[in-house]
Short mmCIF file of C-alpha atoms in Angstrom, two decimals:
data_model
loop_
_atom_site.label_atom_id
_atom_site.label_comp_id
_atom_site.label_asym_id
_atom_site.label_seq_id
_atom_site.Cartn_x
_atom_site.Cartn_y
_atom_site.Cartn_z
CA UNK Q 1 64.49 77.05 18.25
CA UNK Q 2 64.37 79.34 15.23
CA UNK Q 3 66.18 78.12 12.13
CA UNK Q 4 68.24 80.86 10.50
CA UNK Q 5 70.22 81.17 7.26
CA UNK Q 6 72.72 84.03 7.01
CA UNK Q 7 73.32 85.31 3.48
CA UNK Q 8 76.55 87.19 2.82
CA UNK Q 9 80.17 87.00 3.93
CA UNK Q 10 81.10 90.58 4.91
CA UNK Q 11 81.58 92.21 8.28
CA UNK Q 12 77.95 92.16 9.44
CA UNK Q 13 77.39 88.59 8.20
CA UNK Q 14 80.46 87.41 10.09
CA UNK Q 15 79.45 89.17 13.30
CA UNK Q 16 75.93 87.73 13.09
CA UNK Q 17 77.22 84.21 12.47
CA UNK Q 18 79.49 84.53 15.51
CA UNK Q 19 76.81 85.81 17.84
CA UNK Q 20 74.16 83.29 16.71
CA UNK Q 21 76.64 80.46 17.24
CA UNK Q 22 77.50 81.81 20.67
CA UNK Q 23 73.90 82.36 21.80
CA UNK Q 24 73.02 78.67 21.69
CA UNK Q 25 69.37 79.71 21.29
CA UNK Q 26 69.35 79.93 17.50
CA UNK Q 27 69.70 77.09 15.03
CA UNK Q 28 72.07 78.61 12.46
CA UNK Q 29 71.38 76.01 9.76
CA UNK Q 30 73.40 77.49 6.90
CA UNK Q 31 75.40 80.36 5.48
CA UNK Q 32 75.11 81.25 1.81
CA UNK Q 33 77.61 83.41 -0.07
CA UNK Q 34 78.96 83.40 -3.60
CA UNK Q 35 82.40 83.77 -2.08
CA UNK Q 36 82.27 82.66 1.57
CA UNK Q 37 85.81 83.92 2.30
CA UNK Q 38 86.22 84.47 6.06
CA UNK Q 39 82.97 82.61 6.77
CA UNK Q 40 84.89 79.38 6.17
CA UNK Q 41 86.76 80.07 9.41
CA UNK Q 42 83.50 80.30 11.36
CA UNK Q 43 81.38 77.39 10.15
CA UNK Q 44 81.92 73.79 9.06
CA UNK Q 45 82.14 73.33 5.28
CA UNK Q 46 78.84 71.40 5.30
CA UNK Q 47 76.96 74.46 6.66
CA UNK Q 48 78.15 76.68 3.84
CA UNK Q 49 76.74 76.86 0.34
CA UNK Q 50 77.80 78.90 -2.64
CA UNK Q 51 74.81 78.15 -4.86
CA UNK Q 52 71.30 79.48 -4.20
CA UNK Q 53 69.67 76.20 -5.34
CA UNK Q 54 71.01 74.38 -2.29
CA UNK Q 55 69.76 76.85 0.32
CA UNK Q 56 67.80 74.86 2.89
CA UNK Q 57 64.57 75.64 4.72
CA UNK Q 58 64.61 78.08 7.62
CA UNK Q 59 62.35 80.41 9.63
CA UNK Q 60 64.35 83.53 8.82
CA UNK Q 61 66.78 84.36 6.01
CA UNK Q 62 69.05 87.27 6.87
CA UNK Q 63 70.60 89.07 3.91
CA UNK Q 64 73.70 90.83 5.23
CA UNK Q 65 75.21 92.30 2.06
CA UNK Q 66 75.92 95.81 0.80
CA UNK Q 67 72.84 97.95 0.11
CA UNK Q 68 73.31 97.79 -3.65
CA UNK Q 69 73.34 93.98 -3.65
CA UNK Q 70 70.19 93.34 -1.55
CA UNK Q 71 67.79 93.41 -4.50
CA UNK Q 72 69.88 91.13 -6.70
CA UNK Q 73 70.63 88.59 -3.97
CA UNK Q 74 67.00 88.43 -2.84
CA UNK Q 75 65.81 87.73 -6.38
CA UNK Q 76 68.18 84.74 -6.60
CA UNK Q 77 66.41 82.95 -3.74
CA UNK Q 78 64.62 79.91 -5.26
CA UNK Q 79 61.62 79.90 -2.92
CA UNK Q 80 58.64 82.07 -1.98
CA UNK Q 81 56.49 83.06 1.00
CA UNK Q 82 59.34 82.75 3.46
CA UNK Q 83 60.58 85.47 5.84
CA UNK Q 84 63.54 87.28 4.29
CA UNK Q 85 65.10 90.30 6.00
CA UNK Q 86 68.00 92.62 5.31
CA UNK Q 87 70.31 94.27 7.84
CA UNK Q 88 70.68 97.70 6.27
CA UNK Q 89 70.06 100.98 8.05
CA UNK Q 90 69.18 102.84 4.91
CA UNK Q 91 67.82 100.46 2.24
CA UNK Q 92 64.01 100.31 2.07
CA UNK Q 93 62.44 96.99 3.09
CA UNK Q 94 61.02 96.89 -0.44
CA UNK Q 95 64.48 96.27 -1.92
CA UNK Q 96 63.83 92.63 -1.06
CA UNK Q 97 62.12 90.67 -3.85
CA UNK Q 98 58.39 90.54 -3.11
CA UNK Q 99 57.99 86.81 -3.75
CA UNK Q 100 58.90 86.44 -0.09
CA UNK Q 101 57.64 87.99 3.17
CA UNK Q 102 59.91 90.93 3.83
CA UNK Q 103 61.45 92.47 6.89
CA UNK Q 104 64.41 94.34 8.35
CA UNK Q 105 66.82 93.28 11.10
CA UNK Q 106 69.09 96.30 11.53
CA UNK Q 107 71.79 96.18 14.20
CA UNK Q 108 72.58 99.81 15.06
CA UNK Q 109 76.29 99.42 15.62
CA UNK Q 110 79.62 100.00 13.91
CA UNK Q 111 81.23 96.77 12.81
CA UNK Q 112 84.92 96.55 12.11
CA UNK Q 113 87.06 93.62 11.16
CA UNK Q 114 89.12 92.24 14.05
CA UNK Q 115 86.98 93.90 16.71
CA UNK Q 116 84.54 91.70 18.65
CA UNK Q 117 81.16 93.22 19.46
CA UNK Q 118 79.16 92.57 22.62
CA UNK Q 119 75.74 92.16 21.00
CA UNK Q 120 73.86 92.08 24.29
CA UNK Q 121 73.30 95.85 24.21
CA UNK Q 122 73.31 96.45 20.46
CA UNK Q 123 69.94 97.97 19.53
CA UNK Q 124 68.20 95.75 16.98
CA UNK Q 125 65.73 97.71 14.88
CA UNK Q 126 63.00 95.55 13.41
CA UNK Q 127 60.48 96.05 10.63
CA UNK Q 128 58.13 93.59 8.93
CA UNK Q 129 55.03 93.36 6.75
CA UNK Q 130 52.92 91.53 9.35
CA UNK Q 131 52.50 91.14 13.08
CA UNK Q 132 53.33 87.40 13.11
CA UNK Q 133 56.57 88.06 11.25
CA UNK Q 134 57.37 90.89 13.66
CA UNK Q 135 56.93 88.43 16.53
CA UNK Q 136 59.30 85.98 14.88
CA UNK Q 137 61.90 88.73 14.43
CA UNK Q 138 61.47 89.85 18.04
CA UNK Q 139 61.94 86.27 19.22
CA UNK Q 140 65.12 86.02 17.15
CA UNK Q 141 66.43 89.44 18.20
CA UNK Q 142 65.94 88.72 21.89
CA UNK Q 143 68.21 85.68 21.69
CA UNK Q 144 71.16 88.00 21.09
CA UNK Q 145 70.26 91.45 22.46
CA UNK Q 146 68.41 93.02 25.35
CA UNK Q 147 67.68 96.09 23.26
CA UNK Q 148 65.01 95.43 20.63
CA UNK Q 149 62.99 98.17 18.90
CA UNK Q 150 60.15 98.27 16.38
CA UNK Q 151 61.23 100.97 13.96
CA UNK Q 152 59.53 101.98 10.72
CA UNK Q 153 61.42 102.72 7.50
CA UNK Q 154 61.47 106.49 7.99
CA UNK Q 155 62.69 106.18 11.57
CA UNK Q 156 65.32 103.64 10.56
CA UNK Q 157 66.67 105.99 7.91
CA UNK Q 158 66.78 108.79 10.48
CA UNK Q 159 68.69 106.51 12.84
CA UNK Q 160 71.15 105.67 10.11
CA UNK Q 161 71.63 109.36 9.39
CA UNK Q 162 72.11 110.08 13.11
CA UNK Q 163 74.59 107.19 13.26
CA UNK Q 164 76.69 108.83 10.53
CA UNK Q 165 77.04 111.91 12.73
CA UNK Q 166 77.65 110.21 16.10
CA UNK Q 167 79.88 107.44 14.75
CA UNK Q 168 81.42 108.05 11.30
CA UNK Q 169 81.88 111.81 11.73
CA UNK Q 170 82.96 111.41 15.36
CA UNK Q 171 85.59 108.91 14.27
CA UNK Q 172 86.78 111.48 11.75
CA UNK Q 173 87.19 113.96 14.63
CA UNK Q 174 89.40 111.33 16.31
CA UNK Q 175 91.33 111.06 13.08
CA UNK Q 176 91.97 114.81 12.96
CA UNK Q 177 93.02 114.69 16.63
CA UNK Q 178 95.44 111.93 15.70
CA UNK Q 179 96.88 114.06 12.86
CA UNK Q 180 97.40 117.03 15.18
CA UNK Q 181 99.19 114.84 17.77
CA UNK Q 182 101.46 113.33 15.11
CA UNK Q 183 102.48 116.76 13.84
CA UNK Q 184 103.54 117.71 17.38
CA UNK Q 185 105.28 114.41 18.16
CA UNK Q 186 102.70 113.50 20.77
CA UNK Q 187 101.23 110.01 21.19
CA UNK Q 188 97.53 109.72 20.27
CA UNK Q 189 97.18 107.74 23.52
CA UNK Q 190 97.24 110.98 25.46
CA UNK Q 191 93.80 111.86 23.97
CA UNK Q 192 92.15 108.52 24.72
CA UNK Q 193 90.93 109.20 28.28
CA UNK Q 194 89.34 112.43 27.01
CA UNK Q 195 87.68 110.56 24.14
CA UNK Q 196 86.28 107.93 26.51
CA UNK Q 197 85.05 110.52 29.02
CA UNK Q 198 83.36 112.55 26.27
CA UNK Q 199 81.42 109.44 25.23
CA UNK Q 200 80.63 108.31 28.79
CA UNK Q 201 79.44 111.77 29.81
CA UNK Q 202 76.34 111.63 27.62
CA UNK Q 203 75.11 108.63 29.59
CA UNK Q 204 74.35 111.04 32.44
CA UNK Q 205 74.15 114.46 30.76
CA UNK Q 206 72.38 115.53 27.55
CA UNK Q 207 74.80 116.54 24.77
CA UNK Q 208 73.51 120.06 25.26
CA UNK Q 209 74.47 120.02 28.96
CA UNK Q 210 77.78 118.31 28.20
CA UNK Q 211 79.05 120.90 25.70
CA UNK Q 212 82.28 122.59 26.78
CA UNK Q 213 85.12 124.37 24.99
CA UNK Q 214 86.06 127.67 23.36
CA UNK Q 215 83.09 127.71 20.95
CA UNK Q 216 80.37 127.65 23.60
CA UNK Q 217 82.36 130.06 25.80
CA UNK Q 218 82.70 132.42 22.80
CA UNK Q 219 86.40 132.51 23.60
CA UNK Q 220 87.37 134.35 20.42
CA UNK Q 221 91.04 134.66 21.36
CA UNK Q 222 91.50 130.88 21.66
CA UNK Q 223 89.38 130.24 18.56
CA UNK Q 224 91.59 132.59 16.54
CA UNK Q 225 94.78 131.01 17.91
CA UNK Q 226 93.48 127.56 16.97
CA UNK Q 227 92.66 128.69 13.44
CA UNK Q 228 96.18 130.12 13.11
CA UNK Q 229 97.66 126.80 14.25
CA UNK Q 230 95.74 124.80 11.62
CA UNK Q 231 97.78 125.00 8.43
CA UNK Q 232 95.35 122.78 6.56
CA UNK Q 233 92.53 124.78 4.92
CA UNK Q 234 90.15 121.83 5.15
CA UNK Q 235 90.64 121.54 8.92
CA UNK Q 236 90.26 125.32 9.29
CA UNK Q 237 86.93 125.21 7.47
CA UNK Q 238 85.73 122.33 9.67
CA UNK Q 239 86.82 124.19 12.82
CA UNK Q 240 85.02 127.37 11.78
CA UNK Q 241 81.83 125.63 10.71
CA UNK Q 242 81.51 123.47 13.83
CA UNK Q 243 82.32 126.42 16.09
CA UNK Q 244 79.55 128.45 14.45
CA UNK Q 245 77.16 125.50 14.67
CA UNK Q 246 77.79 125.06 18.42
CA UNK Q 247 77.26 128.80 18.94
CA UNK Q 248 74.04 128.82 16.90
CA UNK Q 249 72.65 125.87 18.83
CA UNK Q 250 73.33 127.57 22.13
CA UNK Q 251 72.03 131.09 21.38
CA UNK I 1 103.61 115.90 51.80
CA UNK I 2 103.36 118.79 49.35
CA UNK I 3 101.37 121.80 50.52
CA UNK I 4 98.98 123.10 47.87
CA UNK I 5 96.76 126.16 47.52
CA UNK I 6 94.04 126.04 44.86
CA UNK I 7 93.08 129.42 43.42
CA UNK I 8 89.66 129.71 41.75
CA UNK I 9 86.17 128.34 42.28
CA UNK I 10 85.04 127.05 38.88
CA UNK I 11 84.73 123.57 37.47
CA UNK I 12 88.43 122.70 37.32
CA UNK I 13 89.14 124.20 40.74
CA UNK I 14 86.33 122.16 42.27
CA UNK I 15 87.45 118.93 40.61
CA UNK I 16 91.05 119.50 41.78
CA UNK I 17 89.97 120.23 45.35
CA UNK I 18 87.92 117.04 45.38
CA UNK I 19 90.69 114.83 44.04
CA UNK I 20 93.42 116.31 46.28
CA UNK I 21 91.20 115.78 49.32
CA UNK I 22 90.52 112.22 48.24
CA UNK I 23 94.15 111.32 47.48
CA UNK I 24 95.29 111.74 51.08
CA UNK I 25 98.81 112.35 49.73
CA UNK I 26 98.53 116.10 49.30
CA UNK I 27 98.16 118.73 51.99
CA UNK I 28 95.52 121.03 50.52
CA UNK I 29 96.16 123.90 52.88
CA UNK I 30 93.83 126.52 51.42
CA UNK I 31 91.52 127.61 48.62
CA UNK I 32 91.44 131.21 47.49
CA UNK I 33 88.68 132.75 45.43
CA UNK I 34 87.06 136.15 45.31
CA UNK I 35 83.70 134.39 45.32
CA UNK I 36 84.21 130.83 46.63
CA UNK I 37 80.64 129.75 45.69
CA UNK I 38 80.50 125.94 45.40
CA UNK I 39 83.92 125.60 47.04
CA UNK I 40 82.19 126.27 50.37
CA UNK I 41 80.54 122.86 50.03
CA UNK I 42 83.92 121.15 49.67
CA UNK I 43 86.13 122.71 52.34
CA UNK I 44 85.78 123.99 55.89
CA UNK I 45 85.31 127.77 56.12
CA UNK I 46 88.73 128.12 57.79
CA UNK I 47 90.48 126.71 54.69
CA UNK I 48 88.92 129.27 52.40
CA UNK I 49 90.05 132.83 51.89
CA UNK I 50 88.60 135.59 49.76
CA UNK I 51 91.46 138.07 50.13
CA UNK I 52 94.91 137.59 48.60
CA UNK I 53 96.67 139.06 51.65
CA UNK I 54 95.70 136.05 53.76
CA UNK I 55 96.99 133.37 51.37
CA UNK I 56 99.29 131.09 53.33
CA UNK I 57 102.57 129.45 52.43
CA UNK I 58 102.58 126.40 50.16
CA UNK I 59 104.82 124.42 47.80
CA UNK I 60 102.53 124.88 44.80
CA UNK I 61 99.85 127.45 43.99
CA UNK I 62 97.43 126.22 41.33
CA UNK I 63 95.54 128.94 39.49
CA UNK I 64 92.41 127.29 38.04
CA UNK I 65 90.56 130.22 36.51
CA UNK I 66 89.50 131.21 33.00
CA UNK I 67 92.36 131.97 30.59
CA UNK I 68 91.60 135.67 30.57
CA UNK I 69 91.84 135.93 34.36
CA UNK I 70 95.18 134.13 34.87
CA UNK I 71 97.34 137.22 34.43
CA UNK I 72 95.26 139.41 36.75
CA UNK I 73 94.92 136.81 39.48
CA UNK I 74 98.62 135.96 39.43
CA UNK I 75 99.59 139.61 39.82
CA UNK I 76 97.44 139.86 42.96
CA UNK I 77 99.55 137.27 44.78
CA UNK I 78 101.43 139.11 47.57
CA UNK I 79 104.60 136.98 47.50
CA UNK I 80 107.46 136.15 45.16
CA UNK I 81 109.80 133.26 44.18
CA UNK I 82 107.17 130.61 44.86
CA UNK I 83 105.92 128.00 42.39
CA UNK I 84 102.71 129.20 40.73
CA UNK I 85 101.07 127.20 37.94
CA UNK I 86 97.96 127.52 35.83
CA UNK I 87 95.74 124.71 34.51
CA UNK I 88 94.99 126.01 31.04
CA UNK I 89 95.51 124.08 27.83
CA UNK I 90 96.00 127.15 25.72
CA UNK I 91 97.31 130.05 27.82
CA UNK I 92 101.09 130.51 27.67
CA UNK I 93 102.98 129.84 30.90
CA UNK I 94 104.13 133.46 30.69
CA UNK I 95 100.63 134.71 31.48
CA UNK I 96 101.61 134.16 35.10
CA UNK I 97 103.24 137.17 36.74
CA UNK I 98 107.02 136.73 36.64
CA UNK I 99 107.65 137.66 40.28
CA UNK I 100 107.05 133.96 40.94
CA UNK I 101 108.44 130.70 39.49
CA UNK I 102 106.03 129.70 36.80
CA UNK I 103 104.60 126.42 35.56
CA UNK I 104 101.64 124.62 34.01
CA UNK I 105 99.54 121.79 35.43
CA UNK I 106 97.10 121.00 32.61
CA UNK I 107 94.63 118.14 33.12
CA UNK I 108 93.64 117.00 29.62
CA UNK I 109 90.02 116.18 30.33
CA UNK I 110 86.52 117.60 29.91
CA UNK I 111 85.08 118.80 33.19
CA UNK I 112 81.36 119.22 33.65
CA UNK I 113 79.38 120.18 36.68
CA UNK I 114 77.67 117.26 38.38
CA UNK I 115 79.89 114.66 36.73
CA UNK I 116 82.62 113.05 38.83
CA UNK I 117 85.95 112.40 37.11
CA UNK I 118 88.24 109.45 37.77
CA UNK I 119 91.54 111.35 37.83
CA UNK I 120 93.68 108.22 37.95
CA UNK I 121 93.92 108.09 34.16
CA UNK I 122 93.58 111.79 33.34
CA UNK I 123 96.76 112.86 31.51
CA UNK I 124 98.45 115.67 33.43
CA UNK I 125 100.60 117.83 31.15
CA UNK I 126 103.35 119.62 33.01
CA UNK I 127 105.61 122.54 32.15
CA UNK I 128 107.99 124.56 34.31
CA UNK I 129 110.91 126.97 34.15
CA UNK I 130 113.37 124.68 35.97
CA UNK I 131 114.09 121.02 36.55
CA UNK I 132 113.55 121.18 40.35
CA UNK I 133 110.12 122.74 39.83
CA UNK I 134 109.32 120.08 37.22
CA UNK I 135 110.15 117.41 39.79
CA UNK I 136 107.85 119.05 42.33
CA UNK I 137 105.04 119.15 39.76
CA UNK I 138 105.65 115.50 38.84
CA UNK I 139 105.54 114.51 42.49
CA UNK I 140 102.24 116.38 42.88
CA UNK I 141 100.77 115.00 39.64
CA UNK I 142 101.60 111.41 40.53
CA UNK I 143 99.55 111.64 43.73
CA UNK I 144 96.39 111.86 41.62
CA UNK I 145 97.15 110.34 38.18
CA UNK I 146 99.10 107.50 36.65
CA UNK I 147 99.44 109.44 33.43
CA UNK I 148 101.93 112.30 33.72
CA UNK I 149 103.60 113.99 30.73
CA UNK I 150 106.21 116.70 30.25
CA UNK I 151 104.75 118.84 27.51
CA UNK I 152 106.13 122.13 26.17
CA UNK I 153 103.94 125.13 25.39
CA UNK I 154 103.63 124.40 21.68
CA UNK I 155 102.72 120.78 22.30
CA UNK I 156 100.21 121.76 24.97
CA UNK I 157 98.50 124.15 22.59
CA UNK I 158 98.38 121.40 19.96
CA UNK I 159 96.83 119.05 22.52
CA UNK I 160 94.25 121.65 23.38
CA UNK I 161 93.42 122.07 19.71
CA UNK I 162 93.19 118.29 19.24
CA UNK I 163 90.95 118.16 22.32
CA UNK I 164 88.54 120.60 20.71
CA UNK I 165 88.14 118.18 17.80
CA UNK I 166 87.91 114.90 19.74
CA UNK I 167 85.80 116.26 22.59
CA UNK I 168 83.95 119.54 21.88
CA UNK I 169 83.24 118.82 18.22
CA UNK I 170 82.49 115.17 18.92
CA UNK I 171 79.98 116.23 21.55
CA UNK I 172 78.39 118.47 18.93
CA UNK I 173 78.04 115.41 16.68
CA UNK I 174 76.17 113.75 19.56
CA UNK I 175 74.01 116.83 19.79
CA UNK I 176 73.09 116.67 16.11
CA UNK I 177 72.34 112.94 16.52
CA UNK I 178 70.06 113.88 19.41
CA UNK I 179 68.24 116.44 17.23
CA UNK I 180 67.70 113.90 14.45
CA UNK I 181 66.30 111.35 16.92
CA UNK I 182 63.93 113.91 18.45
CA UNK I 183 62.57 114.87 15.04
CA UNK I 184 61.72 111.20 14.37
CA UNK I 185 60.31 110.52 17.84
CA UNK I 186 63.14 108.18 18.71
CA UNK I 187 64.89 108.09 22.10
CA UNK I 188 68.51 109.32 22.04
CA UNK I 189 69.26 106.23 24.18
CA UNK I 190 69.13 104.08 21.07
CA UNK I 191 72.36 105.76 19.84
CA UNK I 192 74.29 105.36 23.08
CA UNK I 193 75.75 101.86 22.52
CA UNK I 194 76.99 103.03 19.10
CA UNK I 195 78.56 106.14 20.66
CA UNK I 196 80.33 104.05 23.31
CA UNK I 197 81.55 101.47 20.80
CA UNK I 198 82.86 104.20 18.47
CA UNK I 199 84.94 105.58 21.36
CA UNK I 200 86.08 102.17 22.62
CA UNK I 201 87.09 101.02 19.16
CA UNK I 202 90.01 103.44 18.92
CA UNK I 203 91.62 101.74 21.92
CA UNK I 204 92.42 98.81 19.63
CA UNK I 205 92.24 100.29 16.11
CA UNK I 206 93.67 103.53 14.73
CA UNK I 207 90.97 106.06 13.75
CA UNK I 208 92.02 105.43 10.17
CA UNK I 209 91.35 101.68 10.50
CA UNK I 210 88.13 102.30 12.42
CA UNK I 211 86.49 104.54 9.80
CA UNK I 212 83.22 103.12 8.44
CA UNK I 213 80.13 104.58 6.78
CA UNK I 214 78.83 105.90 3.46
CA UNK I 215 81.59 108.51 3.05
CA UNK I 216 84.50 106.09 3.06
CA UNK I 217 82.53 103.60 0.95
CA UNK I 218 81.78 106.40 -1.56
CA UNK I 219 78.15 105.31 -1.31
CA UNK I 220 76.79 108.29 -3.25
CA UNK I 221 73.19 107.06 -3.21
CA UNK I 222 73.05 106.98 0.60
CA UNK I 223 74.96 110.26 0.90
CA UNK I 224 72.42 111.96 -1.40
CA UNK I 225 69.48 110.45 0.51
CA UNK I 226 70.95 111.72 3.78
CA UNK I 227 71.40 115.23 2.38
CA UNK I 228 67.77 115.19 1.22
CA UNK I 229 66.65 114.17 4.71
CA UNK I 230 68.49 117.05 6.38
CA UNK I 231 66.20 120.06 6.14
CA UNK I 232 68.61 122.25 8.05
CA UNK I 233 71.15 123.98 5.74
CA UNK I 234 73.76 124.11 8.50
CA UNK I 235 73.57 120.33 9.05
CA UNK I 236 73.71 119.75 5.28
CA UNK I 237 76.88 121.82 5.04
CA UNK I 238 78.46 119.91 7.93
CA UNK I 239 77.49 116.57 6.36
CA UNK I 240 78.97 117.53 2.99
CA UNK I 241 82.18 118.96 4.41
CA UNK I 242 82.91 116.02 6.72
CA UNK I 243 82.06 113.51 3.99
CA UNK I 244 84.54 115.20 1.65
CA UNK I 245 87.14 115.36 4.41
CA UNK I 246 86.84 111.61 5.11
CA UNK I 247 87.14 110.87 1.40
CA UNK I 248 90.19 113.15 0.99
CA UNK I 249 91.94 111.53 3.94
CA UNK I 250 91.39 108.09 2.50
CA UNK I 251 92.36 108.68 -1.13
#
């Protein structure tokens, strides 16, 4: 069984600690964080350390901290030649201090507080400096997910960029939908089946095939009525730009 | 059992014919379309008519045609004082010729060819000119959906506008994600669990609570790297605008 230390106490660290504990196929030997916070609710006090000197030996050290902190945290580790990975979609593998063997263990998913994740189908995107380390990461990844990919740095950054569009920006579309419902005294709930169906549809159709609405139909009358209804200049600009973009893509 | 005639042969007409047939609680007495096309695969030839003069008597006539055709089709109907509704999210109820009693039967969902819809949770948004007609529409709606709303014209148009954001524009975000994957030789499949989770998340969190990503974190380094990676000016503009919009909403 692989011995793992999780470093960090944020959202991703907490989700990883939970899923490793649940898997029963990983020996989660320790969590390290300057301020363990919520992690105290997940692990016994004896498995948590707040000082780098007391980090114990493991097969894989997973740094799950914000991108800007990866370099600093990795340079605090008081050992060398061990496998140390980060979980970031956008930070280069080289952010990790080069005294250790470096890698990436990037779960391509959106993690929120208070929302459990089923890791079994979360794509885990792996990178390493050597084939043996890659095999270790694959072994670890397969204990929690059925969806494991070897992804180089450039591809990983592309995935992270794509994720911003399909997740962060999509959620912002939900947020605008919510605003529009509120203004008309309608419950946001009424939009939820449509939101789910829009997401489910691309499991069987390409996004290109799935596109519907006034933009792709070039229904100028409806487009103009919608623009008139949007009092907010920012929302008008978004509507116009995305309408044009849909039309350009489908020339 | 309510007698229904469906008028039209497009996507929505076909989906309605299918679900009324399946429900067993509606007497779908006829379909009328100038060119019945695909409808011929759904109904026996004797239940289809191509000439308005042969339309038979029913409790509700559902015009499921494009917005621009509602007025013309409704004026072809050779009877008066019957309940005639359209299925459009944005056309006013008054588009229907006023020789008949008018109403709206708007299914708030995205309909694609070759993709079955589970109508049981599709919100049906109803409008009518009188309370008795509203009750007829409610009775009809409840045979196919558990989610039935009385919605006035202004609210319906707001819903349609909100639907453009949460469905059409969201699908365009998927499409851009697909493009980015293709350019990096990555399968679009890798994004699908993230897309599903993003949609599922707003069943338990508000979109505001669910927002994650570089925009809301004001992670300027990642935002700049993403803009550099986007060679396409159109995608850069969308990225910048939506990033600013997320940041404005969360000041």
